[in-house]
């Protein structure tokens, strides 16, 4: 796998490709950041990094990989105790206690040089808790949330108004509104029913706000999804397909299929990750520009971690020789002014709560009001090496229920047995 490596210099950025690990840093006051291309793009392809250099004198050398390749690369670097990378982006997809042991705990660094702009209190507790070890409010912080999405309710404003119904607060409300908006050529809702993580996460976005967990805290070694609320969310999806409220092909829909259905006017409502909103406001991709509303999805009272959050955190290599400089970079790039710039100019999924209340941000980003609520109720996702296998097992049974091959209650019971076996 070939990597792209960019050297950020005072005059601009130069791009090239070389093989690893045969490289050396040209400057003592430099650090190397390994990240995803989209995250580097959110910095203005290095515009913010030049500002950081001007402020601190620290150059940032950037290496980018797609998600799967990045996980593999970091794993090999960690095993060899390599100091090639000082700062790295860690995705929810490969975050785990096994991975975290190669990272520098950040609590001491935060004591010496606190995060600016309100510190950790300016982030959603659920997002911060995700990157703790162990996960939860008492764990050590191992990474700082940089780019994370949560669930949002996307809906056609005109069709909701015509229905005469309010936005949903319960699963029952969601079902009534979806049925009321179903008409010739328009499905009242759209779901992502594809097998694997796609179908699991889409179902989970409807179940989690009512107290459903994927794995049981704190050890995360037992299934927790086989509950009345989990069954109810699955039953509603199965009934939607049977009644034509969603397209029958939705049993195999991916993220893009659902986005396309809503953006092309073929569906009226969906619960999706917040990062997708720009596609609905782009006239080149959407037929419903200006017609989509954004709100917090339904949620049961008392469920404080309700909306699944997924995305990326920034961490420090625990064998880096430049930990203080690495931390200085994290403090800068995760700070509110930089988060605001990336959100306004590059559509980055901001993680700072203060940015969501910023008047300029609110005026220019239509999801800001909804995000201000949903991010406060962001849900910590589970962290375990068995997560991919769990998605496969649960996804198969969810799909069987959607197709009518099994009853929702039976599907979750069978999935529970298989998932628990992964930890035995």
Coordinates of C-alpha atoms in Angstrom, one line a residue:
X1 CA 0.0 0.0 0.0
X2 CA 1.5 3.3 -1.0
X3 CA 1.0 6.4 1.2
X4 CA 0.8 10.0 0.4
X5 CA 3.1 12.2 2.4
X6 CA 2.9 16.0 2.4
X7 CA 5.6 18.3 3.7
X8 CA 4.1 21.5 4.9
X9 CA 6.6 24.4 4.5
X10 CA 6.3 28.1 5.0
X11 CA 5.6 28.8 1.3
X12 CA 2.9 26.2 1.0
X13 CA 2.5 22.4 0.6
X14 CA 4.2 19.9 -1.6
X15 CA 2.9 16.4 -2.2
X16 CA 4.8 13.2 -2.9
X17 CA 4.7 9.5 -2.3
X18 CA 7.4 7.4 -0.7
X19 CA 7.6 4.0 0.9
X20 CA 7.8 3.6 4.6
X21 CA 9.5 3.4 7.0
X22 CA 12.6 4.8 5.4
X23 CA 12.3 8.5 6.2
X24 CA 13.8 11.0 8.6
X25 CA 12.5 14.3 10.0
X26 CA 14.3 17.2 8.4
X27 CA 13.6 19.6 11.3
X28 CA 14.0 19.1 15.1
X29 CA 11.0 21.4 15.6
X30 CA 8.7 19.1 13.7
X31 CA 6.1 16.4 14.3
X32 CA 4.5 13.8 12.1
X33 CA 0.7 13.5 12.0
X34 CA -0.9 10.4 10.4
X35 CA -4.5 10.9 9.5
X36 CA -7.4 10.3 7.1
X37 CA -7.4 12.3 3.8
X38 CA -10.8 13.8 4.7
X39 CA -9.5 15.1 8.0
X40 CA -6.4 16.6 6.4
X41 CA -8.7 18.2 3.8
X42 CA -10.8 19.7 6.6
X43 CA -7.7 21.7 7.6
X44 CA -7.8 23.4 4.2
X45 CA -5.2 20.9 2.9
X46 CA -2.8 22.3 5.5
X47 CA -3.9 25.9 5.8
X48 CA -4.5 25.6 9.5
X49 CA -1.2 23.8 9.9
X50 CA 0.6 26.7 8.4
X51 CA -1.1 28.9 11.0
X52 CA 0.1 26.5 13.7
X53 CA 3.6 26.7 12.5
X54 CA 3.5 30.5 12.4
X55 CA 2.3 30.5 16.0
X56 CA 4.6 27.9 17.5
X57 CA 7.4 27.3 15.1
X58 CA 6.5 23.6 14.9
X59 CA 6.2 22.1 11.4
X60 CA 3.6 19.4 10.9
X61 CA 4.5 16.6 8.5
X62 CA 1.4 14.8 7.3
X63 CA 0.8 11.2 6.2
X64 CA -2.6 10.1 5.0
X65 CA -4.3 6.7 4.7
X66 CA -7.8 5.6 4.1
X67 CA -9.5 4.1 7.2
X68 CA -8.7 0.4 6.9
X69 CA -5.1 1.1 5.8
X70 CA -4.6 3.5 8.6
X71 CA -5.7 0.9 11.2
X72 CA -3.3 -1.6 9.8
X73 CA -0.5 0.9 9.6
X74 CA -0.9 2.0 13.1
X75 CA -1.0 -1.5 14.4
X76 CA 2.3 -2.4 12.7
X77 CA 3.9 0.8 14.0
X78 CA 2.7 0.2 17.5
X79 CA 3.9 -3.5 17.6
X80 CA 7.4 -2.4 16.4
X81 CA 7.4 0.5 18.9
X82 CA 8.1 2.9 16.0
X83 CA 8.4 6.6 16.6
X84 CA 7.6 7.4 13.0
X85 CA 4.3 9.1 14.0
X86 CA 3.9 11.5 16.9
X87 CA 0.2 12.3 16.5
X88 CA -2.5 10.0 15.1
X89 CA -6.1 10.0 14.3
X90 CA -8.0 7.1 15.9
X91 CA -11.4 6.1 14.4
X92 CA -14.2 4.6 16.4
X93 CA -14.0 1.7 14.0
X94 CA -10.7 0.5 15.5
X95 CA -10.6 2.0 18.9
X96 CA -10.3 -0.6 21.6
X97 CA -8.4 -1.2 24.9
X98 CA -5.8 -3.2 22.9
X99 CA -5.3 -0.2 20.6
X100 CA -5.3 2.3 23.5
X101 CA -2.4 0.7 25.3
X102 CA 0.0 2.2 22.6
X103 CA -1.3 5.7 23.3
X104 CA 0.0 8.3 25.7
X105 CA -2.5 9.1 28.5
X106 CA -3.4 12.7 28.2
X107 CA -4.4 13.6 31.8
X108 CA -0.9 14.7 32.8
X109 CA -0.4 16.7 29.6
X110 CA -3.7 18.4 30.2
X111 CA -2.6 19.4 33.7
X112 CA 0.6 21.0 32.4
X113 CA -1.1 22.7 29.4
X114 CA -4.9 22.6 29.7
X115 CA -7.1 22.5 26.7
X116 CA -8.3 26.1 25.8
X117 CA -11.8 27.4 25.4
X118 CA -13.4 25.6 28.3
X119 CA -11.4 22.4 28.1
X120 CA -13.2 19.0 28.2
X121 CA -16.4 20.7 29.4
X122 CA -16.8 22.1 25.9
X123 CA -17.1 18.6 24.4
X124 CA -20.0 16.2 24.7
X125 CA -19.5 13.9 27.7
X126 CA -20.4 10.9 25.5
X127 CA -17.7 11.8 23.0
X128 CA -15.0 12.3 25.6
X129 CA -16.0 9.1 27.5
X130 CA -15.7 7.1 24.3
X131 CA -11.9 7.8 24.2
X132 CA -11.3 7.1 27.9
X133 CA -9.6 3.9 29.2
X134 CA -11.6 2.3 30.6
X135 CA -14.6 3.9 28.8
X136 CA -16.8 6.0 31.0
X137 CA -16.5 9.1 33.2
X138 CA -13.8 7.8 35.5
X139 CA -11.4 6.6 32.8
X140 CA -8.2 8.2 31.7
X141 CA -8.5 10.4 28.6
X142 CA -6.5 8.8 25.7
X143 CA -7.7 11.0 22.8
X144 CA -9.5 14.2 22.1
X145 CA -12.6 14.2 19.9
X146 CA -11.9 16.0 16.6
X147 CA -14.4 15.0 14.0
X148 CA -17.5 13.1 15.2
X149 CA -21.1 12.7 14.0
X150 CA -24.3 12.0 16.0
X151 CA -27.8 11.1 14.9
X152 CA -30.1 13.7 13.5
X153 CA -33.7 13.5 12.3
X154 CA -33.9 14.6 8.6
X155 CA -37.4 15.4 7.3
X156 CA -39.2 17.1 4.5
X157 CA -40.6 20.3 6.0
X158 CA -43.4 20.6 3.5
X159 CA -44.7 17.0 4.0
X160 CA -44.5 17.2 7.8
X161 CA -46.5 20.5 7.7
X162 CA -49.1 18.8 5.3
X163 CA -49.5 15.9 7.7
X164 CA -50.6 18.1 10.6
X165 CA -48.4 16.0 13.0
X166 CA -45.6 17.2 15.2
X167 CA -42.1 16.0 15.0
X168 CA -41.7 12.6 16.7
X169 CA -40.8 12.2 20.3
X170 CA -41.4 8.4 20.5
X171 CA -41.1 5.4 18.2
X172 CA -44.9 5.4 17.9
X173 CA -44.8 9.1 16.9
X174 CA -42.2 8.3 14.3
X175 CA -44.4 5.5 12.9
X176 CA -47.5 7.7 12.7
X177 CA -45.7 10.5 10.9
X178 CA -44.0 8.1 8.4
X179 CA -47.4 6.6 7.5
X180 CA -49.0 10.0 7.2
X181 CA -46.3 11.2 4.7
X182 CA -46.4 8.0 2.6
X183 CA -47.9 8.7 -0.8
X184 CA -47.5 7.8 -4.5
X185 CA -43.9 8.2 -5.4
X186 CA -42.8 9.1 -1.9
X187 CA -42.0 6.7 1.0
X188 CA -42.7 8.1 4.4
X189 CA -39.3 7.1 5.7
X190 CA -36.1 5.4 4.6
X191 CA -33.9 3.0 6.5
X192 CA -30.5 1.4 5.9
X193 CA -31.2 -2.3 6.1
X194 CA -28.0 -3.7 4.6
X195 CA -26.3 -6.5 6.5
X196 CA -23.3 -5.9 8.8
X197 CA -22.5 -2.6 10.5
X198 CA -24.7 -0.5 8.2
X199 CA -27.9 -2.2 9.2
X200 CA -26.8 -2.6 12.9
X201 CA -26.0 1.1 13.3
X202 CA -29.2 2.3 11.5
X203 CA -31.4 0.1 13.8
X204 CA -29.3 1.2 16.8
X205 CA -30.0 4.9 16.0
X206 CA -33.7 4.1 16.5
X207 CA -33.2 1.9 19.6
X208 CA -30.4 3.6 21.6
X209 CA -32.5 6.7 22.4
X210 CA -34.8 4.4 24.4
X211 CA -32.1 2.9 26.6
X212 CA -30.8 0.1 24.4
X213 CA -27.1 -0.7 24.5
X214 CA -25.1 -3.0 22.2
X215 CA -22.9 -4.5 25.0
X216 CA -23.4 -4.5 28.7
X217 CA -21.3 -2.0 30.7
X218 CA -18.7 -1.9 32.2
X219 CA -16.9 -5.0 30.9
X220 CA -18.7 -5.1 27.5
X221 CA -18.6 -8.8 27.3
X222 CA -22.3 -9.6 27.2
X223 CA -25.0 -8.6 24.7
X224 CA -27.4 -5.9 25.9
X225 CA -29.6 -5.3 22.9
X226 CA -32.3 -7.9 23.4
X227 CA -34.7 -5.7 25.3
X228 CA -38.4 -4.7 24.7
X229 CA -37.2 -1.4 23.2
X230 CA -34.8 -3.1 20.9
X231 CA -37.5 -5.5 19.7
X232 CA -39.9 -2.6 19.2
X233 CA -37.5 -0.7 17.0
X234 CA -36.9 -3.8 14.9
X235 CA -40.6 -4.6 14.7
X236 CA -41.3 -1.1 13.4
X237 CA -38.7 -1.4 10.7
X238 CA -40.1 -4.8 9.6
X239 CA -43.6 -3.4 9.5
X240 CA -42.5 -0.4 7.5
X241 CA -41.2 -2.7 4.8
X242 CA -44.3 -4.9 4.9
X243 CA -46.7 -1.9 4.6
X244 CA -44.7 0.0 2.0
X245 CA -43.8 2.9 4.3
X246 CA -40.2 2.3 3.2
X247 CA -39.1 1.0 -0.1
X248 CA -38.9 -2.8 -0.1
X249 CA -35.4 -2.6 -1.5
X250 CA -34.3 -0.8 1.7
X251 CA -33.5 -4.2 3.2
X252 CA -30.2 -3.9 1.3
X253 CA -29.8 -0.1 1.5
X254 CA -26.4 1.4 2.5
X255 CA -25.8 4.9 3.7
X256 CA -25.6 6.3 0.1
X257 CA -28.9 4.6 -0.9
X258 CA -30.7 6.2 2.0
X259 CA -29.2 9.6 1.3
X260 CA -30.1 9.4 -2.3
X261 CA -33.7 8.4 -1.6
X262 CA -34.2 11.5 0.6
X263 CA -32.2 13.9 -1.5
X264 CA -34.0 12.8 -4.7
X265 CA -37.4 13.4 -3.1
X266 CA -38.3 9.6 -3.0
X267 CA -38.5 9.5 0.8
X268 CA -39.7 12.0 3.5
X269 CA -37.8 11.2 6.7
X270 CA -34.8 9.4 8.1
X271 CA -32.5 9.2 11.1
X272 CA -28.9 9.5 9.9
X273 CA -25.6 10.8 11.0
X274 CA -25.2 14.5 11.1
X275 CA -22.2 14.5 8.7
X276 CA -24.5 13.9 5.8
X277 CA -26.3 17.2 5.8
X278 CA -24.2 19.1 3.1
X279 CA -25.4 16.6 0.5
X280 CA -29.0 17.7 1.0
X281 CA -28.1 21.4 0.5
X282 CA -26.0 20.9 -2.7
X283 CA -28.0 21.6 -5.8
X284 CA -25.7 19.3 -7.8
X285 CA -26.7 16.3 -5.6
X286 CA -30.1 17.2 -4.2
X287 CA -33.6 18.0 -5.6
X288 CA -34.8 19.1 -2.1
X289 CA -32.4 22.0 -1.3
X290 CA -34.0 24.1 1.4
X291 CA -36.8 21.7 1.9
X292 CA -35.1 19.5 4.5
X293 CA -35.5 20.2 8.2
X294 CA -33.1 19.0 10.9
X295 CA -34.0 18.1 14.5
X296 CA -33.1 15.9 17.4
X297 CA -34.4 12.4 17.0
X298 CA -36.9 10.9 19.4
X299 CA -35.6 10.1 22.9
X300 CA -37.0 8.7 26.1
X301 CA -36.8 11.0 29.2
X302 CA -33.9 10.1 31.4
X303 CA -31.7 8.6 28.6
X304 CA -28.7 10.9 28.8
X305 CA -26.5 9.0 26.3
X306 CA -29.0 8.5 23.5
X307 CA -27.5 9.3 20.1
X308 CA -24.7 7.1 18.8
X309 CA -21.6 9.1 18.1
X310 CA -19.0 8.0 15.6
X311 CA -15.8 9.6 14.2
X312 CA -12.3 10.4 15.0
X313 CA -10.1 11.4 18.0
X314 CA -6.6 12.7 18.2
X315 CA -4.0 10.8 20.2
X316 CA -0.2 10.9 21.0
X317 CA 2.1 7.9 20.4
X318 CA 3.3 6.8 23.7
X319 CA 6.9 6.2 22.4
X320 CA 7.1 9.6 20.7
X321 CA 10.1 11.7 21.6
X322 CA 8.0 14.8 21.0
X323 CA 5.0 14.4 23.2
X324 CA 4.8 18.0 24.3
X325 CA 4.9 19.3 20.7
X326 CA 2.3 16.7 19.7
X327 CA 0.0 17.8 22.6
X328 CA 0.5 21.4 21.6
X329 CA -0.8 20.5 18.1
X330 CA -3.8 18.7 19.5
X331 CA -4.6 21.7 21.7
X332 CA -4.5 24.0 18.7
X333 CA -6.4 21.9 16.1
X334 CA -9.1 20.9 18.5
X335 CA -9.6 24.4 19.8
X336 CA -12.9 26.2 19.2
X337 CA -11.6 28.7 16.6
X338 CA -10.1 26.0 14.4
X339 CA -13.2 23.8 14.9
X340 CA -15.4 26.7 13.8
X341 CA -13.2 27.3 10.7
X342 CA -13.2 23.7 9.7
X343 CA -17.0 23.5 10.2
X344 CA -17.8 26.6 8.2
X345 CA -15.3 26.2 5.4
X346 CA -14.9 22.4 5.0
X347 CA -18.1 20.9 6.5
X348 CA -16.1 19.2 9.3
X349 CA -18.3 17.5 12.0
X350 CA -17.4 19.8 14.9
X351 CA -17.0 18.5 18.4
X352 CA -17.0 21.8 20.4
X353 CA -20.3 22.7 21.9
X354 CA -19.4 26.4 22.0
X355 CA -19.1 26.4 18.2
X356 CA -22.6 25.2 17.8
X357 CA -23.8 28.3 19.7
X358 CA -21.6 30.7 17.8
X359 CA -23.9 33.2 16.0
X360 CA -22.0 33.0 12.7
X361 CA -22.0 29.2 12.8
X362 CA -25.7 29.1 13.6
X363 CA -26.5 31.5 10.7
X364 CA -24.5 29.4 8.1
X365 CA -24.9 25.8 9.2
X366 CA -28.6 24.7 9.2
X367 CA -28.0 21.7 11.5
X368 CA -26.4 23.8 14.3
X369 CA -29.6 24.1 16.4
X370 CA -30.3 20.4 16.2
X371 CA -26.7 19.5 16.9
X372 CA -26.6 21.7 20.0
X373 CA -29.1 19.3 21.6
X374 CA -28.0 16.0 20.1
X375 CA -24.4 16.4 20.9
X376 CA -25.2 16.9 24.6
X377 CA -26.9 13.5 24.5
X378 CA -24.2 11.8 22.4
X379 CA -23.8 8.1 23.2
X380 CA -20.6 6.3 24.0
X381 CA -20.2 3.4 21.5
X382 CA -18.7 0.1 22.7
X383 CA -15.0 -0.6 22.4
X384 CA -13.9 -4.2 21.9
X385 CA -11.9 -6.1 19.4
X386 CA -14.9 -8.4 18.9
X387 CA -17.0 -5.5 17.6
X388 CA -16.7 -6.4 13.8
X389 CA -17.8 -10.0 14.5
X390 CA -20.6 -8.7 16.7
X391 CA -21.8 -6.5 13.8
X392 CA -21.8 -9.5 11.5
X393 CA -23.8 -11.7 13.9
X394 CA -26.3 -9.1 14.9
X395 CA -26.6 -7.8 11.3
X396 CA -27.5 -11.2 9.9
X397 CA -30.4 -11.6 12.3
X398 CA -31.6 -8.0 11.9
X399 CA -31.7 -8.7 8.1
X400 CA -33.6 -11.9 8.6
X401 CA -36.2 -10.1 10.6
X402 CA -36.6 -7.4 8.0
X403 CA -37.1 -10.0 5.3
X404 CA -39.8 -11.8 7.3
X405 CA -37.6 -14.9 7.7
X406 CA -37.8 -14.6 11.5
X407 CA -39.7 -12.7 14.1
X408 CA -38.0 -9.6 15.6
X409 CA -38.0 -11.1 19.1
X410 CA -36.6 -14.4 17.9
X411 CA -33.9 -12.6 15.8
X412 CA -32.6 -10.6 18.7
X413 CA -32.6 -13.6 21.0
X414 CA -30.6 -15.7 18.5
X415 CA -28.2 -12.8 17.9
X416 CA -27.8 -12.4 21.7
X417 CA -26.7 -16.1 21.9
X418 CA -24.2 -15.7 19.1
X419 CA -22.7 -12.4 20.4
X420 CA -22.3 -13.8 23.9
X421 CA -20.5 -16.8 22.4
X422 CA -17.9 -14.4 21.0
X423 CA -16.8 -13.6 24.6
X424 CA -16.9 -17.0 26.1

